């Protein structure tokens, strides 16, 4: 850590803000990115490869404009507590399956956008797999692959 007495904010700034967005929703390309770009603001977008594929030219432009692309898994698994995730529940995952989710998403983003994500956002902010006594954390998988693992 840099001692406060020796750190100087660039251009006499006093603070910083980090903006991140999950899932790669369609509105990001048509509405969100133009607003950020107009104000010279860069964000981090945790995307699913399938969402990128749907608006590939827009996501390629986001990368060209200096926005960061982060990994958000291949299929956005969440707890079966959510109806939308009943067929893709973390409770049914193994560490091997989660490893495939992480590596597959990174590979797909490299192929489509030419970037290797260095950061990750846990879908639904959840970092566990399995059920009952078989529950385990997949934080170590994320820590081996990414510099940052962001929760909610």
C-alpha atoms as one frame of an Amber mdcrd trajectory, in Angstrom:
protein
   0.000   0.000   0.000   1.227   3.492  -0.851   1.353   5.812   2.175  -1.270
   8.554   1.908   1.411  11.213   2.248   3.153  10.076  -0.980   0.113   9.291
  -3.142  -1.095  12.001  -5.514  -4.376  11.703  -7.375  -4.062  12.317 -11.112
  -5.117  15.792 -12.264  -5.811  16.778  -8.639  -8.767  14.406  -8.400  -9.947
  13.479  -4.922 -11.727  10.150  -5.514 -12.492   7.406  -7.999 -15.601   5.430
  -8.946 -15.717   1.983 -10.483 -18.781   1.150 -12.572 -19.617  -2.445 -13.399
 -22.575  -4.018 -15.137 -23.616  -7.670 -15.254 -25.073  -9.995 -17.870 -24.504
  -7.991 -21.079 -28.131  -7.004 -21.502 -29.197  -5.681 -24.926 -29.793  -2.166
 -23.567 -26.076  -1.808 -22.809 -25.136  -1.526 -26.473 -27.980   0.736 -27.579
 -28.360   2.959 -24.541 -25.738   2.475 -21.837 -22.490   2.590 -23.788 -23.373
   5.752 -25.726 -24.041   7.566 -22.443 -20.802   6.384 -20.859 -18.796   7.201
 -23.986 -20.332  10.667 -24.298 -19.062  11.466 -20.804 -15.679   9.798 -21.231
 -16.506   7.156 -18.624 -15.273   3.587 -18.918 -16.971   0.640 -17.272 -16.469
  -3.037 -16.654 -19.001  -5.342 -18.259 -19.375  -8.860 -16.887 -20.907 -10.642
 -19.832 -22.121 -14.019 -20.965 -20.708 -15.144 -24.321 -24.242 -15.779 -25.589
 -25.188 -12.144 -24.901 -22.035 -10.925 -26.656 -22.858 -13.056 -29.684 -26.276
 -11.391 -30.045 -24.709  -7.918 -30.405 -21.171  -8.754 -31.440 -20.356  -5.546
 -33.385 -21.456  -3.416 -30.422 -19.357  -5.399 -27.954 -16.341  -5.213 -30.236
 -16.798  -1.451 -30.310 -17.043  -1.397 -26.493 -13.641  -3.078 -26.309 -12.229
  -0.655 -28.900 -13.609   2.250 -26.821 -11.639   1.056 -23.777 -14.303  -0.679
 -21.702 -13.264  -3.763 -19.731 -14.903  -7.112 -20.408 -15.117  -9.499 -17.467
 -16.095 -13.145 -17.124 -19.588 -13.979 -15.827 -19.613 -17.735 -16.721 -21.056
 -19.472 -19.768 -24.578 -20.006 -18.453 -25.105 -17.763 -15.374 -25.817 -20.499
 -12.804 -27.548 -19.408  -9.595 -29.184 -21.098  -6.644 -32.281 -23.172  -7.270
 -33.957 -20.719  -4.880 -34.530 -18.618  -8.001 -37.177 -20.020 -10.358 -35.216
 -18.892 -13.427 -32.237 -21.004 -12.368 -34.002 -24.244 -11.430 -32.494 -26.049
 -14.445 -29.060 -24.459 -14.037 -28.691 -24.545 -10.269 -25.400 -24.145  -8.451
 -26.596 -26.862  -6.098 -26.240 -29.336  -8.997 -22.728 -28.181  -9.982 -19.379
 -29.807  -9.296 -16.048 -27.993  -9.195 -15.222 -29.565 -12.568 -18.418 -28.219
 -14.100 -17.730 -24.763 -12.685 -14.180 -24.906 -14.049 -15.721 -25.554 -17.479
 -18.036 -22.542 -17.009 -15.106 -20.265 -16.185 -12.649 -21.487 -18.797 -15.316
 -21.820 -21.487 -16.506 -18.260 -20.989 -12.967 -16.862 -21.078 -12.162 -18.820
 -24.244 -15.376 -17.703 -25.935 -14.741 -14.051 -25.067 -11.193 -14.318 -26.411
 -12.504 -15.778 -29.665 -15.268 -13.211 -30.090 -13.675 -10.058 -28.682  -9.947
 -10.717 -28.583  -9.735 -10.158 -24.821  -8.924 -12.500 -21.960 -10.959 -11.428
 -18.930  -8.884 -10.747 -15.823 -11.857 -10.110 -13.533 -14.954 -12.128 -12.627
 -18.404 -11.395 -11.203 -20.188 -14.187  -9.350 -23.623 -14.742 -10.912 -26.270
 -13.722  -8.383 -23.377 -12.924  -6.031 -23.187 -16.621  -5.099 -19.862 -18.400
  -4.711 -20.892 -21.926  -3.703 -21.755 -25.199  -5.416 -23.441 -28.355  -4.129
 -26.010 -29.166  -1.463 -26.031 -29.837   2.262 -22.782 -31.338   3.535 -21.517
 -31.318  -0.053 -21.561 -27.520  -0.344 -18.203 -26.040  -1.261 -16.840 -22.715
  -2.369 -15.635 -22.100  -5.894 -13.732 -18.999  -4.773 -10.399 -20.871  -5.134
 -11.188 -21.570  -8.817 -11.868 -17.891  -9.370  -8.764 -16.832  -7.430  -6.548
 -19.014  -9.644  -7.909 -17.493 -12.856  -8.735 -13.869 -12.094  -7.241 -10.893
 -10.274 -10.660  -9.914  -8.928 -13.782 -11.868  -8.003 -16.662  -9.430  -7.449
 -19.778 -10.304  -5.467 -22.849  -8.154  -5.157
